[in-house]
Coordinates of C-alpha atoms in Angstrom, one line a residue:
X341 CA -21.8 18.3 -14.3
X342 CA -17.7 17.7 -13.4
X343 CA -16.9 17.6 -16.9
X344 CA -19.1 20.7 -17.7
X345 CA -17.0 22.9 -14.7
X346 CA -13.6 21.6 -16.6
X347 CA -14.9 22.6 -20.1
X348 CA -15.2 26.4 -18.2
X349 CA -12.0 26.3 -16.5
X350 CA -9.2 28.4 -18.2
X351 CA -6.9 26.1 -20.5
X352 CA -3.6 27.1 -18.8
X353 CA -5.5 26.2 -15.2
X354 CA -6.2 22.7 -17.5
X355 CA -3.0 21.9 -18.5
X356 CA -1.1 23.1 -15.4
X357 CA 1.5 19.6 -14.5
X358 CA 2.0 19.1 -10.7
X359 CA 5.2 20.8 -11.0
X360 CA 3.8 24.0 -12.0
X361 CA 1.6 24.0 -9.3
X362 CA 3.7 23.2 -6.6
X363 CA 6.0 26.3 -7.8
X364 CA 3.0 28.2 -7.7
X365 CA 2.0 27.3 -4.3
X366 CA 5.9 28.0 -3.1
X367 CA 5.7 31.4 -5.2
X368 CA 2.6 32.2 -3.1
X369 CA 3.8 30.9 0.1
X370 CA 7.6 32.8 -0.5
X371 CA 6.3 36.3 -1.9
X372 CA 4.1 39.4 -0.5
X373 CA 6.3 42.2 0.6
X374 CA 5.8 41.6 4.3
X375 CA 7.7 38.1 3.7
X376 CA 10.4 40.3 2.2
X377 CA 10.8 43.1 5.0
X378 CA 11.5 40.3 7.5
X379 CA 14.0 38.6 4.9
X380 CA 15.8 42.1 4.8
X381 CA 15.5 42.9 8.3
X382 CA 16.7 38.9 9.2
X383 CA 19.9 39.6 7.1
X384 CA 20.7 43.5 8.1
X385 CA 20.9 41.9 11.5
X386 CA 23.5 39.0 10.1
X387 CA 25.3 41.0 8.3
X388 CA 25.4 44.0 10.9
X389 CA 26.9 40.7 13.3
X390 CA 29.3 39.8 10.4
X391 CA 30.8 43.4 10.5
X392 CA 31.1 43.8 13.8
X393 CA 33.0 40.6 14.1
X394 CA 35.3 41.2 10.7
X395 CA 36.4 44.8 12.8
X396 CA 36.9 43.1 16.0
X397 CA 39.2 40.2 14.1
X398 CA 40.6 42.3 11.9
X399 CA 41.7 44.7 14.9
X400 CA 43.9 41.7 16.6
X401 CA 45.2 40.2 12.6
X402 CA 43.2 37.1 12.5
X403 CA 42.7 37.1 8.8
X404 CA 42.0 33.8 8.1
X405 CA 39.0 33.7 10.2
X406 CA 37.9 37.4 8.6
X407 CA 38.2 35.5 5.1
X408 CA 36.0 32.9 6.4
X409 CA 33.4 35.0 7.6
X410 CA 33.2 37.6 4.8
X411 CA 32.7 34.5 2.0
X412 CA 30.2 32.9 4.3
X413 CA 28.2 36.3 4.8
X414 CA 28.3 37.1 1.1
X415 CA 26.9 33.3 -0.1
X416 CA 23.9 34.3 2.8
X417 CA 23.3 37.4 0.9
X418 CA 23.2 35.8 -2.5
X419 CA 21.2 32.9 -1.6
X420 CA 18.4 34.5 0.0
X421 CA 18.0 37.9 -2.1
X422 CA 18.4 35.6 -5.5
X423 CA 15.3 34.4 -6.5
X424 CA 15.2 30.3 -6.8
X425 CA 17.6 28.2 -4.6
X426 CA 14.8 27.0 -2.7
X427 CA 16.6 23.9 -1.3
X428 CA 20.1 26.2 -0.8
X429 CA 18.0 28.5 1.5
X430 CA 16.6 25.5 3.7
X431 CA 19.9 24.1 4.1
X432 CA 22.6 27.3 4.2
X433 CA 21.7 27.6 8.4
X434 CA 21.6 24.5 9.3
X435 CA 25.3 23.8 7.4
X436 CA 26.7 27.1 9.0
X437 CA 25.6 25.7 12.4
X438 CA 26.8 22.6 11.9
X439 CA 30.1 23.8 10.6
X440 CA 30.2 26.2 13.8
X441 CA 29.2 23.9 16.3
X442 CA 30.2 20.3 14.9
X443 CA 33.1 20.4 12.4
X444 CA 35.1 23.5 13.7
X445 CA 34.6 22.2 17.6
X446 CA 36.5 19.0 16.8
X447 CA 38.8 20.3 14.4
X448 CA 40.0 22.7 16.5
X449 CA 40.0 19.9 19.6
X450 CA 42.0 17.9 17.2
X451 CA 44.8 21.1 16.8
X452 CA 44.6 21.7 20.5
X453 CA 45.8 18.2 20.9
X454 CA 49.6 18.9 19.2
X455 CA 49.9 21.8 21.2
X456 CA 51.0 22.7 24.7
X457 CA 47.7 25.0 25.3
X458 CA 47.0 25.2 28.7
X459 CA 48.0 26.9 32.0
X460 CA 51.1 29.3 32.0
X461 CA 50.4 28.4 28.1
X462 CA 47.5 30.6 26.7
X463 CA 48.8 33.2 24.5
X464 CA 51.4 34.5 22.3
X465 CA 55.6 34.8 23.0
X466 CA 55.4 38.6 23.1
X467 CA 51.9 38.5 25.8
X468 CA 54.3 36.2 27.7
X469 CA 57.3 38.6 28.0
X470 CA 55.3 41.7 29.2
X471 CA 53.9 39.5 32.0
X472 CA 56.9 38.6 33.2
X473 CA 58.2 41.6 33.3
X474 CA 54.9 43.6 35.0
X475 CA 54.7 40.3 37.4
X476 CA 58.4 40.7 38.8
X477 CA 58.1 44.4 39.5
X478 CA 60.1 45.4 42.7
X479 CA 60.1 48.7 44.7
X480 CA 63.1 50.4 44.2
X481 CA 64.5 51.3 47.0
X482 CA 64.8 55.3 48.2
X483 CA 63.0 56.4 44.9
X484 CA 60.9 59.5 44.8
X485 CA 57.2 59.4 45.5
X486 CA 54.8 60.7 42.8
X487 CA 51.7 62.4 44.6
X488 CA 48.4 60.8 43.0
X489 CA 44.9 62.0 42.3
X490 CA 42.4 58.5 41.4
X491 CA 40.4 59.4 38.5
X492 CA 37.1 58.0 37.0
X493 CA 35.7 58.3 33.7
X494 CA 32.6 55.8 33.0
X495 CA 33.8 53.1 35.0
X496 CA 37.7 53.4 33.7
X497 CA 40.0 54.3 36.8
X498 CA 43.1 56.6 36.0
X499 CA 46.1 57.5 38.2
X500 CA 46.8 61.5 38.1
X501 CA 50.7 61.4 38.8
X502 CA 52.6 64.4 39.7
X503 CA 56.4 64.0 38.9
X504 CA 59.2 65.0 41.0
X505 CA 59.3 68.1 38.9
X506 CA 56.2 69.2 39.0
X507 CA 54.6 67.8 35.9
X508 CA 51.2 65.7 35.4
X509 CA 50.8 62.3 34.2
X510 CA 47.8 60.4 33.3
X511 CA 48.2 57.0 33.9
X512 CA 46.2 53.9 32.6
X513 CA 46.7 50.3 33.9
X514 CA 49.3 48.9 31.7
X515 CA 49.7 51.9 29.4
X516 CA 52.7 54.5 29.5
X517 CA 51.9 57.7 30.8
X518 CA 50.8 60.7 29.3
X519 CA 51.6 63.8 30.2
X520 CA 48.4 65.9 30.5
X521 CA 47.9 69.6 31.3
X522 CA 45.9 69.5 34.7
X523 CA 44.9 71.5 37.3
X524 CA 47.2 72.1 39.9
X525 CA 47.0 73.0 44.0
X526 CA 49.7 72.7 46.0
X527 CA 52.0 71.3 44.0
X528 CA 49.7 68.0 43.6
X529 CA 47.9 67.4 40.4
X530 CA 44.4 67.2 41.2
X531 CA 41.8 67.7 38.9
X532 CA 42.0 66.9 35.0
X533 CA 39.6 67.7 31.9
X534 CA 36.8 64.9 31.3
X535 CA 37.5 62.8 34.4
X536 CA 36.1 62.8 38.0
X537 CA 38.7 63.3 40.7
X538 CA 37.5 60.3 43.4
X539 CA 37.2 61.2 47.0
X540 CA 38.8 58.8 49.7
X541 CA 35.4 56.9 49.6
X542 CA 35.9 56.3 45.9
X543 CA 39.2 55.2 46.4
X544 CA 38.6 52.6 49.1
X545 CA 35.0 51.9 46.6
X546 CA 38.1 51.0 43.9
X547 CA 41.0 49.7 46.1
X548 CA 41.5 46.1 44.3
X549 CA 41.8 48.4 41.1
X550 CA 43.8 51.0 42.3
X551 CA 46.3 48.9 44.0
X552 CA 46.5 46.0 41.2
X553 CA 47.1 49.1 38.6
X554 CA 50.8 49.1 37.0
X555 CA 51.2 52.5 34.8
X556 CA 55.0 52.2 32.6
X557 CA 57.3 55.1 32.3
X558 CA 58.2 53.8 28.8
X559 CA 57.1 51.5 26.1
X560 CA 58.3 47.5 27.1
X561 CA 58.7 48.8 30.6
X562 CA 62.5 48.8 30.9
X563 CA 62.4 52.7 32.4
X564 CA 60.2 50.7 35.0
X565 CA 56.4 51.4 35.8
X566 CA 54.4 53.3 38.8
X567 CA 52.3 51.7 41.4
X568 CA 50.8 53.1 44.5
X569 CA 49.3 50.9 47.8
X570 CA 47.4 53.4 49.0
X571 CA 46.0 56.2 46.1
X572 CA 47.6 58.6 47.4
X573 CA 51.5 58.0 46.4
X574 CA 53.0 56.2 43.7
X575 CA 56.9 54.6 43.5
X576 CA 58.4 53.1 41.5
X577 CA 59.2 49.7 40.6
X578 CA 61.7 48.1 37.9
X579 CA 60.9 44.5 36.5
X580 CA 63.4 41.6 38.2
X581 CA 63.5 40.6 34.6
X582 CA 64.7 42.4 31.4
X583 CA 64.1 40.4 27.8
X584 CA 67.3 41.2 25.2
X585 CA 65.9 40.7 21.9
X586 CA 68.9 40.2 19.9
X587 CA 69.7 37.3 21.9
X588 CA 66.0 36.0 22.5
X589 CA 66.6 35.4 26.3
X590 CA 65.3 36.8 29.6
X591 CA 68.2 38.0 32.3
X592 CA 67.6 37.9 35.8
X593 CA 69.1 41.0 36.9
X594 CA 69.3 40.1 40.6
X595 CA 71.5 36.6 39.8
X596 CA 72.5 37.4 36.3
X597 CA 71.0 34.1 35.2
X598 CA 69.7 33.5 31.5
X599 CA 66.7 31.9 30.2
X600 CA 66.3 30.6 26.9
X601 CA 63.9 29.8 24.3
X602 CA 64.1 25.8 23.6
X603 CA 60.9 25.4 21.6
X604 CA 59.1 24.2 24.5
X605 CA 57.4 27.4 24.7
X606 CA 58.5 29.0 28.2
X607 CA 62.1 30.7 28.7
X608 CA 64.3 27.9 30.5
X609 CA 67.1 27.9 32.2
X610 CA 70.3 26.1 31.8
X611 CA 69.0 23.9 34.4
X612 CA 65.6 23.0 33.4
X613 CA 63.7 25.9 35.3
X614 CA 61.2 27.2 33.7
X615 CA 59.4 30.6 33.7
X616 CA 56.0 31.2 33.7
X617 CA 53.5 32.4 32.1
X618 CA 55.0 30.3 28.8
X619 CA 52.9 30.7 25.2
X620 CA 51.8 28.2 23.0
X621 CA 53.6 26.2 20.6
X622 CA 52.9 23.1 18.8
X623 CA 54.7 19.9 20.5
X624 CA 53.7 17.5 17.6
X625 CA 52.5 14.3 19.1
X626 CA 54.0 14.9 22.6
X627 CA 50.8 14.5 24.6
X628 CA 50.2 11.4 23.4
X629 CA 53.6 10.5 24.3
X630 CA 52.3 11.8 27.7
X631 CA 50.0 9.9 27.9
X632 CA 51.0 6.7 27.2
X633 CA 55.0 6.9 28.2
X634 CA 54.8 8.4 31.1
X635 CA 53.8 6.1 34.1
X636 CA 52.3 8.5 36.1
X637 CA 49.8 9.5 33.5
X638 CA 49.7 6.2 31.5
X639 CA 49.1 4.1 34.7
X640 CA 46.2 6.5 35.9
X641 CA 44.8 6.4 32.0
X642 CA 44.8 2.5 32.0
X643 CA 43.5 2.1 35.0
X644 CA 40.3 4.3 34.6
X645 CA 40.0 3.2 31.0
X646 CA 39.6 -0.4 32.7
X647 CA 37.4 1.0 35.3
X648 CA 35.3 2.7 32.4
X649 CA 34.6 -0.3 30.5
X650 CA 34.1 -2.2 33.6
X651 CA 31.2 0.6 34.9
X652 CA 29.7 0.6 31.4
X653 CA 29.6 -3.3 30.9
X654 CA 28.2 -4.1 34.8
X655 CA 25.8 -1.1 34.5
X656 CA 24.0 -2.2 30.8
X657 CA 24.1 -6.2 32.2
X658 CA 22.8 -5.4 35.4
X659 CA 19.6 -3.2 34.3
X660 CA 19.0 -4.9 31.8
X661 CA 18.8 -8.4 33.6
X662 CA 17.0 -6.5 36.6
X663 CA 14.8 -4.7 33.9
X664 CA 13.8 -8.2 32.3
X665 CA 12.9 -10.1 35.7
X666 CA 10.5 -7.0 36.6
X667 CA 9.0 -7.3 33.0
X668 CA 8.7 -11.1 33.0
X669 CA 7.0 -11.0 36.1
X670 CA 4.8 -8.2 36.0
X671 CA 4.3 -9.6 32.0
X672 CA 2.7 -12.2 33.6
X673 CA -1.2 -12.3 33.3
X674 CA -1.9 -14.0 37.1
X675 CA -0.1 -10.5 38.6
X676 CA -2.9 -8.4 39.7
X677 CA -2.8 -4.4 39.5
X678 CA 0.0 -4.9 37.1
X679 CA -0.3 -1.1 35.8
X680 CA -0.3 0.4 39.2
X681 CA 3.0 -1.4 39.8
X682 CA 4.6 -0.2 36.2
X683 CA 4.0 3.1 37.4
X684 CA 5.8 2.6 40.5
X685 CA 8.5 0.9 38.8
X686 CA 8.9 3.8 36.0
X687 CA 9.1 6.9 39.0
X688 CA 13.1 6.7 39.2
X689 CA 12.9 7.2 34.8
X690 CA 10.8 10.2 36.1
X691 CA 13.5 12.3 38.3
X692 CA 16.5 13.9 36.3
X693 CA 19.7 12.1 36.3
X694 CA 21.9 14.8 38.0
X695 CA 19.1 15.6 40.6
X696 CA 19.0 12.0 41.5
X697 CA 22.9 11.8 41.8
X698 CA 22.8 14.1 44.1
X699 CA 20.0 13.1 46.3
X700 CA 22.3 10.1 46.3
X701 CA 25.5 11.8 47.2
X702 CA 23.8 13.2 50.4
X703 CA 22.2 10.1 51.7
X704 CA 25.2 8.3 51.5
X705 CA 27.3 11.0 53.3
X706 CA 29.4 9.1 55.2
X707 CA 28.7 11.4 58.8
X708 CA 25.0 12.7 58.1
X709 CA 24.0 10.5 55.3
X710 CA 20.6 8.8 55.8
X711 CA 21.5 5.5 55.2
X712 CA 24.0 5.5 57.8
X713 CA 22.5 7.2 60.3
X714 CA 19.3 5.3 60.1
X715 CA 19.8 2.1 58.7
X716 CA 23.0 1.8 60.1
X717 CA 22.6 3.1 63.1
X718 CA 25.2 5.9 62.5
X719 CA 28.2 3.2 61.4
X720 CA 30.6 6.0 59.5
X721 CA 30.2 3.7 56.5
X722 CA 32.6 5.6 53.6
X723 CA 30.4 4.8 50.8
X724 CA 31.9 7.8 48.5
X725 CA 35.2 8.3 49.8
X726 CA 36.6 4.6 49.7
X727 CA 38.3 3.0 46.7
X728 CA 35.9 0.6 46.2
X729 CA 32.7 1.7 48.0
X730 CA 32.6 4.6 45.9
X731 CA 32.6 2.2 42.8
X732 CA 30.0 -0.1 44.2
X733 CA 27.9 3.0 44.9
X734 CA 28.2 4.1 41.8
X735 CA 27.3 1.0 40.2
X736 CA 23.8 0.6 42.9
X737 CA 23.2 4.4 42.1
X738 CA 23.0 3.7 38.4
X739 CA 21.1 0.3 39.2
X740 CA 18.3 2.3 40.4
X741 CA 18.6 5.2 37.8
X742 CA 18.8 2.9 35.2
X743 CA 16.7 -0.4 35.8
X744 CA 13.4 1.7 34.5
X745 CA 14.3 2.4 31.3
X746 CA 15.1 -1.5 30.4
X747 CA 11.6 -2.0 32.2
X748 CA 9.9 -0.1 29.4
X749 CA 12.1 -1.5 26.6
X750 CA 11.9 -5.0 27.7
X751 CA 8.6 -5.0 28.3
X752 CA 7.0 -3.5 24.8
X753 CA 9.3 -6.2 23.4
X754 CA 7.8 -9.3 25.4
X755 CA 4.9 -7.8 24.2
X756 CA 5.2 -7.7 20.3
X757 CA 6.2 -11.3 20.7
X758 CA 3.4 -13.5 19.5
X759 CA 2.6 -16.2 22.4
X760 CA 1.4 -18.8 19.9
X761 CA 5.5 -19.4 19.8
X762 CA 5.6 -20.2 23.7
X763 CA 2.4 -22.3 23.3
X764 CA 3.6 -24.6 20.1
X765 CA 7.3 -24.9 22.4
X766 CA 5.3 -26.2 25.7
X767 CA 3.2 -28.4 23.2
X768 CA 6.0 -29.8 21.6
X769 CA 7.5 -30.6 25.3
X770 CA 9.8 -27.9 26.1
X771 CA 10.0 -26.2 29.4
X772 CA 8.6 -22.7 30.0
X773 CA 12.5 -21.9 30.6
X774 CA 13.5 -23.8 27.3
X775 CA 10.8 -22.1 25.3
X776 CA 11.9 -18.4 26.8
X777 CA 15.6 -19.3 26.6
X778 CA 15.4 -20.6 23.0
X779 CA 12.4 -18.7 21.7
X780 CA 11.5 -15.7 23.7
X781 CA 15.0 -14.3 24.4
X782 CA 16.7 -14.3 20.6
X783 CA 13.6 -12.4 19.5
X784 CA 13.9 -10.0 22.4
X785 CA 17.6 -9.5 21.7
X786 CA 16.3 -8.5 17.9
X787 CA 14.6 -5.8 19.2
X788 CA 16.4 -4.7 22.3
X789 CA 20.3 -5.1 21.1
X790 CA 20.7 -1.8 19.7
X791 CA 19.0 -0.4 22.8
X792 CA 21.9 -2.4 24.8
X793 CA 24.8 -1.1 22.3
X794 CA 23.4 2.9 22.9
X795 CA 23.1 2.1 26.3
X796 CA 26.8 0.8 27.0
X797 CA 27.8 4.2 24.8
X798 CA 25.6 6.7 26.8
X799 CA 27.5 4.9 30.3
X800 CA 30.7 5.0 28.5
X801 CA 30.1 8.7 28.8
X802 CA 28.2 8.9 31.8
X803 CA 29.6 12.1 32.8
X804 CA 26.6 13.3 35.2
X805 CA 26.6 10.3 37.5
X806 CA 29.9 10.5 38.1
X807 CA 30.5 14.1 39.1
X808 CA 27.7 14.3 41.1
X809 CA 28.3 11.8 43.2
X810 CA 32.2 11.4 43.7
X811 CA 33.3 14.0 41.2
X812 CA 35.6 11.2 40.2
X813 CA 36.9 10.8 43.9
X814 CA 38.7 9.7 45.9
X815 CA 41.5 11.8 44.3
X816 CA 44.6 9.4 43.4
X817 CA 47.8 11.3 44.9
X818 CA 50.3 9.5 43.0
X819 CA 49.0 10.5 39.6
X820 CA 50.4 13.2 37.8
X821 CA 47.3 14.4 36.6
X822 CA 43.9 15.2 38.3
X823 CA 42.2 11.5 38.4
X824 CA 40.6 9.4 41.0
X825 CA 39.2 6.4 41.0
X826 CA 36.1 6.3 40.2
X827 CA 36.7 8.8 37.2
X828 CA 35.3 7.5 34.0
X829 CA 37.5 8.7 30.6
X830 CA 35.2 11.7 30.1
X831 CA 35.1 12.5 33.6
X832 CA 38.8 12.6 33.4
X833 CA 39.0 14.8 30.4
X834 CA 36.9 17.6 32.2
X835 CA 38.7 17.4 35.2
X836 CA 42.2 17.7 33.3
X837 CA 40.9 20.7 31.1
X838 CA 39.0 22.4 33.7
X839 CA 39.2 21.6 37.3
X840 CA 42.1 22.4 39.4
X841 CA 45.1 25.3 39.1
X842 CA 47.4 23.4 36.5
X843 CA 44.7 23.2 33.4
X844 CA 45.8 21.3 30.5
X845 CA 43.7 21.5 27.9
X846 CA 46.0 19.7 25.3
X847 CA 46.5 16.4 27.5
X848 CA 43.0 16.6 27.5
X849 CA 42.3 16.6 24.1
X850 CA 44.8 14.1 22.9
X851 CA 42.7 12.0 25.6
X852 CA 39.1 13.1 24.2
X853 CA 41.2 11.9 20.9
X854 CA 41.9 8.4 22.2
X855 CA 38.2 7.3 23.9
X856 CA 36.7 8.7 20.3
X857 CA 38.9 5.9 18.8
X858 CA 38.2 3.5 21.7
X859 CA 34.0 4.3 21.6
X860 CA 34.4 4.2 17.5
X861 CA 35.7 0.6 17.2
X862 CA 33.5 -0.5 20.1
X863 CA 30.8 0.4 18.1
X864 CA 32.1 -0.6 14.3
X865 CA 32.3 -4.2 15.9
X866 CA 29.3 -4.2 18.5
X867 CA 26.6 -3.6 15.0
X868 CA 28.4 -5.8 13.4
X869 CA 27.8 -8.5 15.6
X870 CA 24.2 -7.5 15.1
X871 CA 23.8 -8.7 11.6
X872 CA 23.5 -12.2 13.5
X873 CA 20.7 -11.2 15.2
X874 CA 18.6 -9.5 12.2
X875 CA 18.9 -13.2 10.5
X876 CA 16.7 -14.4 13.1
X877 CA 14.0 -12.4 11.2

């Protein structure tokens, strides 16, 4: 009957090789014009994205980047509206977000590193210049007042300035004025075309705005700029600095002293003073120089990198060894309600890291922490802010985070271990301690030692524990950099790039540089040891 239904099939349906078929099916799966309005729709939106960004780009003359983007958004297009390419349109996103999110992140992490980016050092030269000039404006003294008018004009504030003469100005914050033909009472501009003249409520509404806004009377500033305290009259103010471009140096006009450009990417004086803001430059390999000549970073850099190491090694020995004894023992067939117990043991795996940190930070409190106030009868134990307190308190916090998790491994590993081993030991005389020492415990270390390796990686970057519960404290005053001492290396990056008022994000990246070196040959050599224990098998 089979062979009858073949004899009726059509011959191409016959002879049809799985290839052909599986093209079919994808032809099937890939076609219908539904399928092709959301492919059309999917890349009008990536290419309406890719415009907008090219404009905004192009606007400020990043045209490298504009390149990038326009080749990437044309390769898109052809991919997905050429028919074929199957495996180039499974893979195109994924490589666009991995180049986004993976490659350019740590290419541009390793550029930041040979540069001075970083506080007082964010921008360009010519960015730098105008800020010091609008940040050292001074009222001159006995200058005329300009009567002003706040305006408003969907959510941008403008200054209506009347001049000394009787003209009108429209002012923008760091623009030069306009002049502008506008209604006039009294003498006082008051009312202009397309804006809304602000009442004193408005004004007070906008004060920060109003009082923070600096309009220039010509372009660079040199004529000086207007400001006004109150919205209601302006004076004005002349910049303590003036930049002379054909020498390339800022003057103080109030002591007549120069400042130069050295390269180091902040006009400096003769005597070393610098002013800021600064821009960037490159500085070669100058923060690792930092970092490793100078003692008051490289002393700070050793000591938490030996701190790090030390945290990482204690933490992965202690849970594990903790971790084994609970699994030998509740592995043990005489223990009753063994499963009840495992789930008791497993309920610290169960809370978050970071929520647990915490919890821990505030019972250990040093004035309204629980354990000192009730186990300790309210003893002002320092358990976070001394030296060594803090570490041991670390290391007991990530005791009890940490023990669970080598609970579980250890445990499905005793398991898969055939007892018949342990049986033919003891028969052949050895101890139960020889048999686990010499049997039990190589096997274990087959199956658990790349768990251990990951382990020692993930608290060589335990950036959660730390912050939460010391934020890396207490704070080491002689340092030259923000550090404390029970700051891990990546606990130390953050706090160099983004905590405090003197940010340095290319310190911190020529450090980010040096543990990815350190945690690289840790873990080169740590699987290679391995191998040792794969021959057991």
């Amino acid at each position: 009957m089979t062979q009858l239904k073949l004899r009726q099939m059509p011959l191409e349906e016959r002879t049809d090789s799985p290839g052909r078929t599986a093209a079919r099916m994808v032809a099937a799966a890939s076609g219908g014009w539904k399928v092709a309005l959301v492919k059309i729709l999917a890349l009008a939106i990536v290419d309406a994205i890719a415009l907008y960004a090219v404009l905004v780009l192009a606007s400020v003359g990043d045209w490298v980047v504009v390149g990038v983007i326009v080749i990437v958004t044309a390769a898109v297009n052809v991919i997905y509206f050429r028919r074929g390419r199957l495996p180039a349109k499974y893979l195109a996103p994924g490589l666009i977000f991995l180049a986004i999110f993976q490659i350019f992140v740590v290419l541009y992490s390793g550029y930041v590193a040979f540069t001075n980016y970083g506080t007082g050092h964010n921008s360009t030269k010519e960015d730098a210049i105008q800020a010091l000039i609008l940040q050292s404006q001074q009222r001159v003294e006995d200058s005329p007042g300009y009567p002003v008018t706040v305006l408003e004009n969907f959510g941008e504030i403008g200054l209506l300035l009347t001049t000394p003469e009787g003209d009108a100005l429209l002012g923008r914050d760091g623009e030069v004025a306009e002049e502008v033909d506008a209604r006039i009472e009294g003498g006082r501009a008051v009312a202009l075309d397309g804006w809304n003249s602000l009442d004193f409520a408005g004004v007070v509404a906008n004060q920060n705005r109003v009082t923070q806004m600096t309009v220039l009377l010509s372009e660079g500033g040199e004529d000086g700029s207007l400001r006004t305290q109150d919205g209601n009259t302006a004076y004005l103010y002349t910049s303590r600095f003036i930049y002379e471009p054909d020498r390339d140096v800022m003057v103080d006009t109030a002591s007549g002293e120069t400042f130069s450009d050295v390269g180091t990417g902040a006009f400096t004086s003769e005597a070393g003073e610098e002013l800021m803001p600064g821009w960037k430059v490159d500085v070669g390999f100058a923060n690792f120089e930092r970092a490793f000549g100078e003692p008051t970073i490289r002393e700070p850099l050793l000591a938490v990198t030996v701190w790090t190491f030390a945290f990482a090694l204690i933490s992965v020995a202690s849970t594990f060894l903790l971790g084994l004894v609970l699994a030998l023992v509740f592995n043990d067939p005489r223990m009753r309600s063994r499963s009840y117990y495992r789930v008791v043991m497993i309920l610290p795996y169960a809370f978050p890291g970071f929520l647990s940190a915490l919890v821990w930070s505030g019972l250990l409190n040093q004035e309204f922490g629980f354990i000192n106030v009730v186990f300790l009868g309210g003893a002002e134990v320092p358990w976070l802010t001394n030296e060594w307190l803090a570490k041991f308190s670390i290391l007991f916090v990530n005791l009890w985070l940490g023990f669970p998790y080598m609970f579980l491994v250890t445990t499905g590993a005793l398991q898969s271990i055939p007892g018949e081993l342990t049986e033919a030991a003891q028969m052949d005389g050895a101890t139960p301690f020889q048999a686990f020492r010499l049997i039990k415990m190589p096997l274990l270390l087959v199956s658990v030692a790349p768990l251990l390796i990951s382990s020692f990686a993930f608290n060589f970057n335990n950036f959660n524990l730390i912050y939460m519960l010391t934020r890396g404290g207490p704070r080491d005053i002689t340092a030259d950099v923000n550090v404390g001492a029970t700051d891990i290396l990546i606990s130390m990056v953050y706090k160099v790039a983004f905590v405090g008022s003197d940010r340095d994000y290319g310190l911190a990246s020529a450090f980010a540089i040096i543990i990815f070196v350190i945690v690289g040959t840790i873990s080169v050599i740590a699987f290679r040891r391995t191998k040792t224990l794969e021959e057991l098998n």
